[in-house]
Structure formats: structure tokens, C-alpha cells
N, CA and C atoms as an extended XYZ file, in Angstrom:
522
Properties=species:S:1:pos:R:3:atomname:S:1:resname:S:1:resid:I:1 pbc="F F F"
N       -22.908       -6.753       22.689 N   UNK     1
C       -22.206       -5.518       22.388 CA  UNK     1
C       -23.087       -4.650       21.497 C   UNK     1
N       -23.341       -3.411       21.892 N   UNK     2
C       -24.195       -2.547       21.079 CA  UNK     2
C       -23.472       -2.098       19.813 C   UNK     2
N       -24.251       -1.926       18.753 N   UNK     3
C       -23.652       -1.432       17.512 CA  UNK     3
C       -23.486        0.083       17.600 C   UNK     3
N       -22.669        0.598       16.723 N   UNK     4
C       -22.407        2.038       16.738 CA  UNK     4
C       -23.656        2.858       16.444 C   UNK     4
N       -24.561        2.312       15.656 N   UNK     5
C       -25.750        3.084       15.305 CA  UNK     5
C       -26.702        3.252       16.491 C   UNK     5
N       -26.570        2.410       17.522 N   UNK     6
C       -27.447        2.496       18.692 CA  UNK     6
C       -26.889        3.398       19.788 C   UNK     6
N       -25.684        3.888       19.644 N   UNK     7
C       -25.057        4.690       20.681 CA  UNK     7
C       -25.395        6.159       20.453 C   UNK     7
N       -25.902        6.805       21.489 N   UNK     8
C       -26.194        8.241       21.431 CA  UNK     8
C       -25.290        8.960       22.416 C   UNK     8
N       -24.548        9.922       21.919 N   UNK     9
C       -23.648       10.694       22.762 CA  UNK     9
C       -24.066       12.155       22.667 C   UNK     9
N       -24.270       12.769       23.828 N   UNK    10
C       -24.613       14.185       23.858 CA  UNK    10
C       -23.515       14.934       24.601 C   UNK    10
N       -23.056       15.984       23.985 N   UNK    11
C       -22.089       16.877       24.611 CA  UNK    11
C       -22.747       18.253       24.646 C   UNK    11
N       -23.138       18.649       25.821 N   UNK    12
C       -23.894       19.893       25.935 CA  UNK    12
C       -25.235       19.713       25.252 C   UNK    12
N       -25.536       20.597       24.309 N   UNK    13
C       -26.789       20.499       23.557 CA  UNK    13
C       -26.593       19.768       22.227 C   UNK    13
N       -25.355       19.458       21.890 N   UNK    14
C       -25.077       18.817       20.602 CA  UNK    14
C       -25.055       17.302       20.734 C   UNK    14
N       -25.602       16.642       19.725 N   UNK    15
C       -25.574       15.183       19.693 CA  UNK    15
C       -24.516       14.743       18.690 C   UNK    15
N       -23.651       13.821       19.139 N   UNK    16
C       -22.586       13.293       18.291 CA  UNK    16
C       -23.093       12.011       17.646 C   UNK    16
N       -23.081       12.000       16.311 N   UNK    17
C       -23.564       10.836       15.571 CA  UNK    17
C       -22.360        9.990       15.168 C   UNK    17
N       -22.349        8.708       15.548 N   UNK    18
C       -21.209        7.851       15.198 CA  UNK    18
C       -21.118        7.628       13.692 C   UNK    18
N       -19.906        7.446       13.231 N   UNK    19
C       -19.653        7.224       11.813 CA  UNK    19
C       -19.219        5.777       11.600 C   UNK    19
N       -19.542        5.234       10.431 N   UNK    20
C       -19.156        3.854       10.120 CA  UNK    20
C       -17.673        3.754        9.806 C   UNK    20
N       -17.087        4.844        9.310 N   UNK    21
C       -15.665        4.854        8.974 CA  UNK    21
C       -15.020        6.121        9.510 C   UNK    21
N       -13.711        6.039        9.723 N   UNK    22
C       -12.940        7.227       10.081 CA  UNK    22
C       -11.725        7.296        9.171 C   UNK    22
N       -11.231        8.495        8.974 N   UNK    23
C       -10.042        8.707        8.163 CA  UNK    23
C        -8.984        9.339        9.047 C   UNK    23
N        -7.819        8.686        9.075 N   UNK    24
C        -6.694        9.192        9.852 CA  UNK    24
C        -5.466        9.208        8.954 C   UNK    24
N        -4.921       10.388        8.705 N   UNK    25
C        -3.757       10.565        7.839 CA  UNK    25
C        -3.960        9.922        6.468 C   UNK    25
N        -5.184       10.001        5.951 N   UNK    26
C        -5.474        9.489        4.623 CA  UNK    26
C        -5.836        8.025        4.565 C   UNK    26
N        -5.824        7.333        5.690 N   UNK    27
C        -6.177        5.911        5.725 CA  UNK    27
C        -7.588        5.789        6.288 C   UNK    27
N        -8.445        5.047        5.588 N   UNK    28
C        -9.838        4.883        5.999 CA  UNK    28
C        -9.967        3.585        6.787 C   UNK    28
N       -10.448        3.697        8.015 N   UNK    29
C       -10.651        2.543        8.895 CA  UNK    29
C       -12.142        2.360        9.130 C   UNK    29
N       -12.550        1.096        9.308 N   UNK    30
C       -13.915        0.803        9.703 CA  UNK    30
C       -13.885       -0.164       10.884 C   UNK    30
N       -15.057       -0.547       11.361 N   UNK    31
C       -15.133       -1.384       12.562 CA  UNK    31
C       -14.558       -2.781       12.341 C   UNK    31
N       -14.610       -3.295       11.113 N   UNK    32
C       -14.119       -4.648       10.852 CA  UNK    32
C       -12.631       -4.686       10.541 C   UNK    32
N       -12.029       -3.566       10.260 N   UNK    33
C       -10.603       -3.453        9.935 CA  UNK    33
C       -10.200       -4.354        8.762 C   UNK    33
N       -11.110       -4.545        7.784 N   UNK    34
C       -10.749       -5.343        6.618 CA  UNK    34
C       -10.174       -4.490        5.493 C   UNK    34
N       -10.075       -3.212        5.700 N   UNK    35
C        -9.442       -2.239        4.800 CA  UNK    35
C       -10.147       -2.117        3.457 C   UNK    35
N       -11.341       -2.651        3.302 N   UNK    36
C       -12.038       -2.556        2.020 CA  UNK    36
C       -12.429       -1.115        1.701 C   UNK    36
N       -12.802       -0.343        2.713 N   UNK    37
C       -13.127        1.067        2.470 CA  UNK    37
C       -11.894        1.854        2.052 C   UNK    37
N       -10.754        1.540        2.646 N   UNK    38
C        -9.509        2.218        2.278 CA  UNK    38
C        -9.118        1.871        0.840 C   UNK    38
N        -9.233        0.605        0.479 N   UNK    39
C        -8.879        0.171       -0.873 CA  UNK    39
C        -9.832        0.784       -1.892 C   UNK    39
N       -11.106        0.871       -1.564 N   UNK    40
C       -12.069        1.528       -2.451 CA  UNK    40
C       -11.708        2.994       -2.650 C   UNK    40
N       -11.308        3.646       -1.583 N   UNK    41
C       -10.892        5.052       -1.670 CA  UNK    41
C        -9.661        5.213       -2.562 C   UNK    41
N        -8.693        4.307       -2.409 N   UNK    42
C        -7.486        4.358       -3.246 CA  UNK    42
C        -7.856        4.135       -4.712 C   UNK    42
N        -8.721        3.169       -4.973 N   UNK    43
C        -9.121        2.869       -6.350 CA  UNK    43
C        -9.781        4.071       -7.013 C   UNK    43
N       -10.648        4.768       -6.288 N   UNK    44
C       -11.297        5.958       -6.840 CA  UNK    44
C       -10.266        7.036       -7.171 C   UNK    44
N        -9.335        7.255       -6.266 N   UNK    45
C        -8.302        8.270       -6.486 CA  UNK    45
C        -7.409        7.900       -7.662 C   UNK    45
N        -6.993        6.641       -7.727 N   UNK    46
C        -6.111        6.192       -8.808 CA  UNK    46
C        -6.831        6.269      -10.148 C   UNK    46
N        -8.092        5.872      -10.202 N   UNK    47
C        -8.846        5.970      -11.450 CA  UNK    47
C        -8.958        7.412      -11.918 C   UNK    47
N        -9.179        8.331      -10.984 N   UNK    48
C        -9.239        9.752      -11.345 CA  UNK    48
C        -7.897       10.234      -11.885 C   UNK    48
N        -6.795        9.836      -11.233 N   UNK    49
C        -5.466       10.233      -11.700 CA  UNK    49
C        -5.156        9.635      -13.076 C   UNK    49
N        -5.526        8.371      -13.282 N   UNK    50
C        -5.296        7.732      -14.581 CA  UNK    50
C        -6.099        8.406      -15.683 C   UNK    50
N        -7.302        8.805      -15.367 N   UNK    51
C        -8.127        9.502      -16.349 CA  UNK    51
C        -7.466       10.829      -16.744 C   UNK    51
N        -6.969       11.557      -15.745 N   UNK    52
C        -6.293       12.826      -16.042 CA  UNK    52
C        -4.998       12.600      -16.819 C   UNK    52
N        -4.232       11.585      -16.447 N   UNK    53
C        -2.988       11.298      -17.168 CA  UNK    53
C        -3.248       10.842      -18.598 C   UNK    53
N        -4.334       10.118      -18.814 N   UNK    54
C        -4.635        9.665      -20.176 CA  UNK    54
C        -4.981       10.845      -21.088 C   UNK    54
N        -5.481       11.911      -20.525 N   UNK    55
C        -5.827       13.092      -21.324 CA  UNK    55
C        -4.591       13.838      -21.813 C   UNK    55
N        -3.477       13.730      -21.073 N   UNK    56
C        -2.271       14.458      -21.481 CA  UNK    56
C        -1.186       13.545      -22.043 C   UNK    56
N        -1.437       12.235      -22.080 N   UNK    57
C        -0.401       11.275      -22.459 CA  UNK    57
C         0.199       11.554      -23.842 C   UNK    57
N        -0.621       11.918      -24.805 N   UNK    58
C        -0.093       12.122      -26.166 CA  UNK    58
C         0.763       13.383      -26.295 C   UNK    58
N         0.729       14.244      -25.284 N   UNK    59
C         1.492       15.489      -25.335 CA  UNK    59
C         2.836       15.408      -24.609 C   UNK    59
N         3.076       14.311      -23.887 N   UNK    60
C         4.310       14.195      -23.106 CA  UNK    60
C         5.097       12.973      -23.578 C   UNK    60
N         6.373       12.961      -23.240 N   UNK    61
C         7.233       11.839      -23.626 CA  UNK    61
C         6.937       10.628      -22.744 C   UNK    61
N         7.464        9.488      -23.167 N   UNK    62
C         7.285        8.266      -22.393 CA  UNK    62
C         7.965        8.387      -21.034 C   UNK    62
N         9.115        9.040      -20.994 N   UNK    63
C         9.829        9.229      -19.731 CA  UNK    63
C         9.029       10.117      -18.774 C   UNK    63
N         8.456       11.187      -19.314 N   UNK    64
C         7.645       12.081      -18.475 CA  UNK    64
C         6.395       11.361      -17.975 C   UNK    64
N         5.813       10.532      -18.832 N   UNK    65
C         4.640        9.766      -18.430 CA  UNK    65
C         4.998        8.773      -17.329 C   UNK    65
N         6.163        8.142      -17.461 N   UNK    66
C         6.623        7.190      -16.442 CA  UNK    66
C         6.845        7.889      -15.102 C   UNK    66
N         7.456        9.036      -15.139 N   UNK    67
C         7.702        9.796      -13.906 CA  UNK    67
C         6.397       10.253      -13.264 C   UNK    67
N         5.457       10.703      -14.086 N   UNK    68
C         4.161       11.129      -13.555 CA  UNK    68
C         3.412        9.952      -12.945 C   UNK    68
N         3.520        8.797      -13.600 N   UNK    69
C         2.845        7.609      -13.092 CA  UNK    69
C         3.424        7.200      -11.740 C   UNK    69
N         4.742        7.237      -11.628 N   UNK    70
C         5.367        6.875      -10.347 CA  UNK    70
C         5.021        7.892       -9.265 C   UNK    70
N         5.115        9.159       -9.620 N   UNK    71
C         4.905       10.214       -8.624 CA  UNK    71
C         3.455       10.285       -8.160 C   UNK    71
N         2.523       10.121       -9.070 N   UNK    72
C         1.119       10.287       -8.708 CA  UNK    72
C         0.433        8.979       -8.342 C   UNK    72
N         0.482        8.028       -9.239 N   UNK    73
C        -0.310        6.808       -9.065 CA  UNK    73
C         0.342        5.838       -8.078 C   UNK    73
N         1.594        5.500       -8.318 N   UNK    74
C         2.233        4.511       -7.442 CA  UNK    74
C         2.416        5.031       -6.023 C   UNK    74
N         2.607        6.326       -5.873 N   UNK    75
C         2.731        6.854       -4.510 CA  UNK    75
C         1.410        6.726       -3.756 C   UNK    75
N         0.289        6.871       -4.449 N   UNK    76
C        -1.022        6.672       -3.809 CA  UNK    76
C        -1.219        5.217       -3.413 C   UNK    76
N        -0.789        4.305       -4.295 N   UNK    77
C        -0.946        2.883       -4.011 CA  UNK    77
C        -0.037        2.458       -2.867 C   UNK    77
N         1.164        3.003       -2.816 N   UNK    78
C         2.139        2.591       -1.805 CA  UNK    78
C         1.923        3.243       -0.446 C   UNK    78
N         1.207        4.361       -0.397 N   UNK    79
C         1.044        5.064        0.865 CA  UNK    79
C         0.224        4.211        1.837 C   UNK    79
N         0.789        3.920        2.976 N   UNK    80
C         0.135        3.186        4.068 CA  UNK    80
C        -0.341        1.812        3.641 C   UNK    80
N         0.325        1.208        2.650 N   UNK    81
C        -0.126       -0.102        2.215 CA  UNK    81
C         0.271       -1.212        3.184 C   UNK    81
N         1.087       -0.906        4.169 N   UNK    82
C         1.432       -1.913        5.176 CA  UNK    82
C         0.198       -2.334        5.976 C   UNK    82
N        -0.817       -1.476        6.039 N   UNK    83
C        -2.057       -1.846        6.714 CA  UNK    83
C        -2.781       -2.961        5.969 C   UNK    83
N        -2.462       -3.131        4.699 N   UNK    84
C        -3.142       -4.129        3.859 CA  UNK    84
C        -2.382       -5.446        3.799 C   UNK    84
N        -1.449       -5.666        4.699 N   UNK    85
C        -0.613       -6.867        4.653 CA  UNK    85
C        -1.433       -8.150        4.774 C   UNK    85
N        -2.386       -8.205        5.658 N   UNK    86
C        -3.183       -9.412        5.870 CA  UNK    86
C        -4.569       -9.335        5.245 C   UNK    86
N        -4.732       -8.464        4.268 N   UNK    87
C        -6.030       -8.319        3.610 CA  UNK    87
C        -6.251       -9.502        2.679 C   UNK    87
N        -7.490       -9.939        2.569 N   UNK    88
C        -7.829      -11.060        1.696 CA  UNK    88
C        -7.481      -10.732        0.245 C   UNK    88
N        -7.161      -11.766       -0.510 N   UNK    89
C        -6.764      -11.597       -1.914 CA  UNK    89
C        -7.884      -10.996       -2.742 C   UNK    89
N        -9.132      -11.356       -2.461 N   UNK    90
C       -10.235      -10.820       -3.258 CA  UNK    90
C       -10.438       -9.317       -3.007 C   UNK    90
N       -10.077       -8.859       -1.821 N   UNK    91
C       -10.163       -7.425       -1.543 CA  UNK    91
C        -9.062       -6.677       -2.287 C   UNK    91
N        -7.872       -7.260       -2.342 N   UNK    92
C        -6.766       -6.637       -3.080 CA  UNK    92
C        -6.952       -6.704       -4.588 C   UNK    92
N        -7.837       -7.589       -5.054 N   UNK    93
C        -8.040       -7.753       -6.490 CA  UNK    93
C        -8.519       -6.463       -7.144 C   UNK    93
N        -9.359       -5.708       -6.461 N   UNK    94
C        -9.833       -4.442       -7.040 CA  UNK    94
C        -8.688       -3.455       -7.212 C   UNK    94
N        -7.751       -3.464       -6.286 N   UNK    95
C        -6.589       -2.589       -6.409 CA  UNK    95
C        -5.668       -3.071       -7.532 C   UNK    95
N        -5.549       -4.382       -7.684 N   UNK    96
C        -4.750       -4.938       -8.774 CA  UNK    96
C        -5.357       -4.579      -10.118 C   UNK    96
N        -6.676       -4.661      -10.232 N   UNK    97
C        -7.353       -4.294      -11.482 CA  UNK    97
C        -7.191       -2.814      -11.784 C   UNK    97
N        -7.090       -2.017      -10.756 N   UNK    98
C        -6.926       -0.576      -10.951 CA  UNK    98
C        -5.561       -0.257      -11.548 C   UNK    98
N        -4.541       -1.036      -11.219 N   UNK    99
C        -3.203       -0.745      -11.738 CA  UNK    99
C        -3.003       -1.230      -13.165 C   UNK    99
N        -3.852       -2.108      -13.671 N   UNK   100
C        -3.707       -2.609      -15.041 CA  UNK   100
C        -3.765       -1.484      -16.075 C   UNK   100
N        -4.628       -0.480      -15.930 N   UNK   101
C        -4.630        0.606      -16.928 CA  UNK   101
C        -3.369        1.453      -16.932 C   UNK   101
N        -2.489        1.286      -15.950 N   UNK   102
C        -1.230        2.038      -15.955 CA  UNK   102
C        -0.378        1.634      -17.152 C   UNK   102
N        -0.492        0.398      -17.568 N   UNK   103
C         0.378       -0.123      -18.622 CA  UNK   103
C         0.218        0.576      -19.968 C   UNK   103
N        -0.993        0.823      -20.467 N   UNK   104
C        -1.092        1.458      -21.780 CA  UNK   104
C        -0.447        2.835      -21.872 C   UNK   104
N        -0.229        3.484      -20.734 N   UNK   105
C         0.414        4.801      -20.759 CA  UNK   105
C         1.853        4.719      -21.243 C   UNK   105
N         2.448        3.533      -21.168 N   UNK   106
C         3.834        3.374      -21.566 CA  UNK   106
C         3.978        2.777      -22.954 C   UNK   106
N         2.890        2.263      -23.504 N   UNK   107
C         2.975        1.597      -24.792 CA  UNK   107
C         2.826        2.608      -25.921 C   UNK   107
N         3.728        2.587      -26.922 N   UNK   108
C         3.634        3.552      -28.003 CA  UNK   108
C         2.461        3.303      -28.934 C   UNK   108
N         2.017        2.060      -29.054 N   UNK   109
C         0.920        1.759      -29.956 CA  UNK   109
C        -0.357        1.530      -29.172 C   UNK   109
N        -1.462        1.498      -29.889 N   UNK   110
C        -2.743        1.290      -29.227 CA  UNK   110
C        -3.174       -0.172      -29.272 C   UNK   110
N        -2.288       -1.055      -29.737 N   UNK   111
C        -2.631       -2.465      -29.793 CA  UNK   111
C        -2.587       -3.064      -28.397 C   UNK   111
N        -3.472       -4.003      -28.111 N   UNK   112
C        -3.489       -4.596      -26.767 CA  UNK   112
C        -2.261       -5.460      -26.526 C   UNK   112
N        -1.725       -5.362      -25.327 N   UNK   113
C        -0.562       -6.131      -24.919 CA  UNK   113
C        -0.825       -6.728      -23.548 C   UNK   113
N        -0.069       -7.753      -23.225 N   UNK   114
C        -0.109       -8.287      -21.874 CA  UNK   114
C         0.633       -7.316      -20.961 C   UNK   114
N         0.105       -7.100      -19.773 N   UNK   115
C         0.723       -6.122      -18.874 CA  UNK   115
C         1.906       -6.696      -18.110 C   UNK   115
N         1.987       -8.015      -17.976 N   UNK   116
C         3.053       -8.618      -17.163 CA  UNK   116
C         4.458       -8.305      -17.666 C   UNK   116
N         4.779       -8.459      -18.977 N   UNK   117
C         6.135       -8.118      -19.420 CA  UNK   117
C         6.466       -6.648      -19.207 C   UNK   117
N         5.459       -5.797      -19.398 N   UNK   118
C         5.705       -4.375      -19.205 CA  UNK   118
C         5.968       -4.056      -17.739 C   UNK   118
N         5.188       -4.649      -16.836 N   UNK   119
C         5.426       -4.432      -15.406 CA  UNK   119
C         6.804       -4.928      -15.007 C   UNK   119
N         7.233       -6.038      -15.604 N   UNK   120
C         8.581       -6.550      -15.326 CA  UNK   120
C         9.644       -5.597      -15.837 C   UNK   120
N         9.447       -5.046      -17.023 N   UNK   121
C        10.453       -4.134      -17.573 CA  UNK   121
C        10.516       -2.821      -16.803 C   UNK   121
N         9.399       -2.420      -16.202 N   UNK   122
C         9.375       -1.198      -15.395 CA  UNK   122
C         9.808       -1.455      -13.953 C   UNK   122
N        10.052       -2.718      -13.619 N   UNK   123
C        10.429       -3.125      -12.261 CA  UNK   123
C         9.330       -2.807      -11.255 C   UNK   123
N         8.087       -3.021      -11.667 N   UNK   124
C         6.950       -2.845      -10.778 CA  UNK   124
C         6.530       -4.201      -10.266 C   UNK   124
N         6.323       -4.317       -8.981 N   UNK   125
C         5.857       -5.552       -8.380 CA  UNK   125
C         4.337       -5.570       -8.349 C   UNK   125
N         3.738       -6.758       -8.388 N   UNK   126
C         2.286       -6.842       -8.155 CA  UNK   126
C         1.945       -6.311       -6.763 C   UNK   126
N         0.691       -5.933       -6.579 N   UNK   127
C         0.259       -5.245       -5.357 CA  UNK   127
C         0.607       -6.038       -4.098 C   UNK   127
N         0.289       -7.324       -4.065 N   UNK   128
C         0.560       -8.096       -2.855 CA  UNK   128
C         2.056       -8.178       -2.569 C   UNK   128
N         2.868       -8.254       -3.620 N   UNK   129
C         4.316       -8.293       -3.420 CA  UNK   129
C         4.862       -6.921       -3.033 C   UNK   129
N         4.238       -5.840       -3.527 N   UNK   130
C         4.652       -4.482       -3.135 CA  UNK   130
C         4.450       -4.284       -1.635 C   UNK   130
N         3.312       -4.765       -1.142 N   UNK   131
C         2.995       -4.632        0.279 CA  UNK   131
C         4.004       -5.406        1.121 C   UNK   131
N         4.248       -6.637        0.742 N   UNK   132
C         5.198       -7.479        1.480 CA  UNK   132
C         6.605       -6.878        1.432 C   UNK   132
N         7.011       -6.394        0.262 N   UNK   133
C         8.332       -5.781        0.113 CA  UNK   133
C         8.482       -4.574        1.025 C   UNK   133
N         7.449       -3.750        1.105 N   UNK   134
C         7.527       -2.550        1.927 CA  UNK   134
C         7.654       -2.895        3.414 C   UNK   134
N         6.906       -3.882        3.867 N   UNK   135
C         6.985       -4.298        5.271 CA  UNK   135
C         8.367       -4.873        5.563 C   UNK   135
N         8.869       -5.710        4.659 N   UNK   136
C        10.204       -6.286        4.855 CA  UNK   136
C        11.291       -5.209        4.820 C   UNK   136
N        11.095       -4.177        4.008 N   UNK   137
C        12.047       -3.067        3.970 CA  UNK   137
C        12.065       -2.318        5.300 C   UNK   137
N        10.882       -2.123        5.897 N   UNK   138
C        10.815       -1.497        7.223 CA  UNK   138
C        11.580       -2.333        8.246 C   UNK   138
N        11.401       -3.649        8.192 N   UNK   139
C        12.083       -4.523        9.142 CA  UNK   139
C        13.592       -4.475        8.922 C   UNK   139
N        14.024       -4.522        7.672 N   UNK   140
C        15.459       -4.456        7.366 CA  UNK   140
C        16.066       -3.153        7.902 C   UNK   140
N        15.391       -2.043        7.639 N   UNK   141
C        15.906       -0.749        8.100 CA  UNK   141
C        15.945       -0.684        9.621 C   UNK   141
N        14.949       -1.273       10.267 N   UNK   142
C        14.915       -1.263       11.726 CA  UNK   142
C        16.054       -2.094       12.306 C   UNK   142
N        16.300       -3.254       11.723 N   UNK   143
C        17.373       -4.119       12.221 CA  UNK   143
C        18.760       -3.529       11.992 C   UNK   143
N        18.915       -2.690       10.988 N   UNK   144
C        20.213       -2.103       10.660 CA  UNK   144
C        20.331       -0.650       11.098 C   UNK   144
N        19.506       -0.233       12.033 N   UNK   145
C        19.525        1.129       12.601 CA  UNK   145
C        19.411        2.209       11.534 C   UNK   145
N        18.602        1.971       10.519 N   UNK   146
C        18.352        2.959        9.475 CA  UNK   146
C        16.949        3.544        9.583 C   UNK   146
N        16.169        3.046       10.533 N   UNK   147
C        14.786        3.470       10.700 CA  UNK   147
C        14.682        4.486       11.831 C   UNK   147
N        13.618        5.275       11.829 N   UNK   148
C        13.403        6.209       12.939 CA  UNK   148
C        13.160        5.457       14.246 C   UNK   148
N        13.401        6.111       15.364 N   UNK   149
C        13.268        5.440       16.676 CA  UNK   149
C        11.875        4.870       16.939 C   UNK   149
N        10.811        5.507       16.437 N   UNK   150
C         9.476        4.989       16.723 CA  UNK   150
C         9.263        3.618       16.081 C   UNK   150
N         9.943        3.320       14.974 N   UNK   151
C         9.869        1.977       14.397 CA  UNK   151
C        10.775        1.006       15.156 C   UNK   151
N        11.947        1.478       15.532 N   UNK   152
C        12.885        0.621       16.267 CA  UNK   152
C        12.307        0.190       17.610 C   UNK   152
N        11.514        1.046       18.225 N   UNK   153
C        10.903        0.708       19.507 CA  UNK   153
C         9.834       -0.385       19.374 C   UNK   153
N         9.285       -0.552       18.180 N   UNK   154
C         8.234       -1.554       17.959 CA  UNK   154
C         8.783       -2.955       17.731 C   UNK   154
N        10.048       -3.067       17.417 N   UNK   155
C        10.635       -4.360       17.079 CA  UNK   155
C        11.531       -4.828       18.209 C   UNK   155
N        11.304       -6.028       18.668 N   UNK   156
C        12.110       -6.619       19.727 CA  UNK   156
C        12.925       -7.755       19.134 C   UNK   156
N        14.216       -7.719       19.325 N   UNK   157
C        15.099       -8.758       18.818 CA  UNK   157
C        15.176       -9.863       19.856 C   UNK   157
N        15.006      -11.087       19.393 N   UNK   158
C        15.024      -12.239       20.291 CA  UNK   158
C        16.456      -12.513       20.732 C   UNK   158
N        16.633      -12.577       22.015 N   UNK   159
C        17.932      -12.905       22.594 CA  UNK   159
C        17.781      -14.224       23.323 C   UNK   159
N        18.557      -15.251       22.958 N   UNK   160
C        18.407      -16.556       23.616 CA  UNK   160
C        18.837      -16.481       25.077 C   UNK   160
N        18.140      -17.248       25.897 N   UNK   161
C        18.441      -17.228       27.329 CA  UNK   161
C        19.317      -18.398       27.742 C   UNK   161
N        19.383      -19.449       26.935 N   UNK   162
C        20.186      -20.620       27.288 CA  UNK   162
C        21.242      -20.863       26.228 C   UNK   162
N        22.394      -21.284       26.649 N   UNK   163
C        23.495      -21.583       25.731 CA  UNK   163
C        23.391      -23.010       25.209 C   UNK   163
N        23.968      -23.249       24.045 N   UNK   164
C        24.056      -24.593       23.502 CA  UNK   164
C        22.833      -25.058       22.733 C   UNK   164
N        21.823      -24.217       22.565 N   UNK   165
C        20.645      -24.612       21.802 CA  UNK   165
C        20.889      -24.389       20.315 C   UNK   165
N        20.247      -25.222       19.489 N   UNK   166
C        20.397      -25.037       18.044 CA  UNK   166
C        19.840      -23.696       17.591 C   UNK   166
N        18.810      -23.192       18.261 N   UNK   167
C        18.227      -21.907       17.868 CA  UNK   167
C        19.201      -20.761       18.116 C   UNK   167
N        20.163      -20.937       18.996 N   UNK   168
C        21.180      -19.904       19.222 CA  UNK   168
C        22.074      -19.743       18.004 C   UNK   168
N        22.236      -20.800       17.252 N   UNK   169
C        23.098      -20.738       16.080 CA  UNK   169
C        22.486      -19.878       14.974 C   UNK   169
N        21.174      -19.617       15.035 N   UNK   170
C        20.520      -18.775       14.032 CA  UNK   170
C        21.014      -17.343       14.096 C   UNK   170
N        21.509      -16.918       15.239 N   UNK   171
C        21.913      -15.528       15.416 CA  UNK   171
C        23.339      -15.260       14.965 C   UNK   171
N        24.082      -16.304       14.657 N   UNK   172
C        25.458      -16.090       14.229 CA  UNK   172
C        25.487      -15.566       12.807 C   UNK   172
N        26.362      -14.609       12.498 N   UNK   173
C        26.418      -14.074       11.144 CA  UNK   173
C        26.908      -15.118       10.163 C   UNK   173
N        26.438      -14.985        8.935 N   UNK   174
C        26.825      -15.928        7.876 CA  UNK   174
C        28.197      -15.657        7.356 C   UNK   174
């Protein structure tokens, strides 16, 4: 199989040069589909947002800081994170490290604290659990007719073909 760098495409007099990555609706894809380029892009954006928020933190209330953090930072992390469902833990580690600086924005003092109790009090899930929760939420909404039709069309509900099997009992309501 030829690599992308060896492919030459000419359209008229113009030559089209293949790219190692593509961006579609803000998600960066590459040939290996390991999402590392997308996660790197998110980390850069989140670090920039955190830097800007840290500059104004002393001028706003804790509630305003919390709202800004949710609206700006967490929305960037949560956007299209379902693509990262099967990503290796070491690849997600950079994204997890990026969210650690979110915690000092909520602390009134400058003394170092563990971020875990604060994340629990803010009801923030770790990155891998956020991804899993979002996918499960999509499935729940699809099963309960709360999702748009394009999601409902992707999910097929198993209907047993034979009666009297133990697996048929799984479909009965609790």
C-alpha cells in the first residue's frame, strides 16, 4: 500500500498535496485514527483558555469563574470526545494533565491542594469517565426516543428470534 506522501494528484495544472491530518467540524483525524493529533489540539486550546482565565481570575467571583470554566474549558474537552472512547490511556493522560490546572481557579488560597476532592465537589468526572458517560448518555437517549433520528438509525435493538431462551428474559422490564 503506498503512503500518502508518494501519491501525486493533478487536477488541471494544479497539484494536490496530501496532508497527514484533516480537520472536520473541529475534530482532527490522521491515518492511524489514534486521535493523538486531536487530543494535542484540544490541549493547546485548553491551555490557552486557562492562561486567559488565570489573568482575570482575581477580578471575578468564584461562581463566575466556575461558569467560565464550564462554558469555555469543559465544553472544549467534551466536544466530540466520543471519538476518544477507545483511545489508549497514555494518550488521554495529556488531556488529564491539562485539566489539573482548572482546580486552582476555584481555590481561594494559593496553597497547593489535591485536585480530587475539588473535582468531586464540582461534580466533574475524570476524562475517561466523562467520555464513557457521554457515550452511555447517547445510548440512553436513543433507547428512550430522546435522540435525533440520525442517532436512532445507528442503533439496532436485538430482538430474539426463538422463544423460551434465557436471553429472552433480559428484555423483560424490571
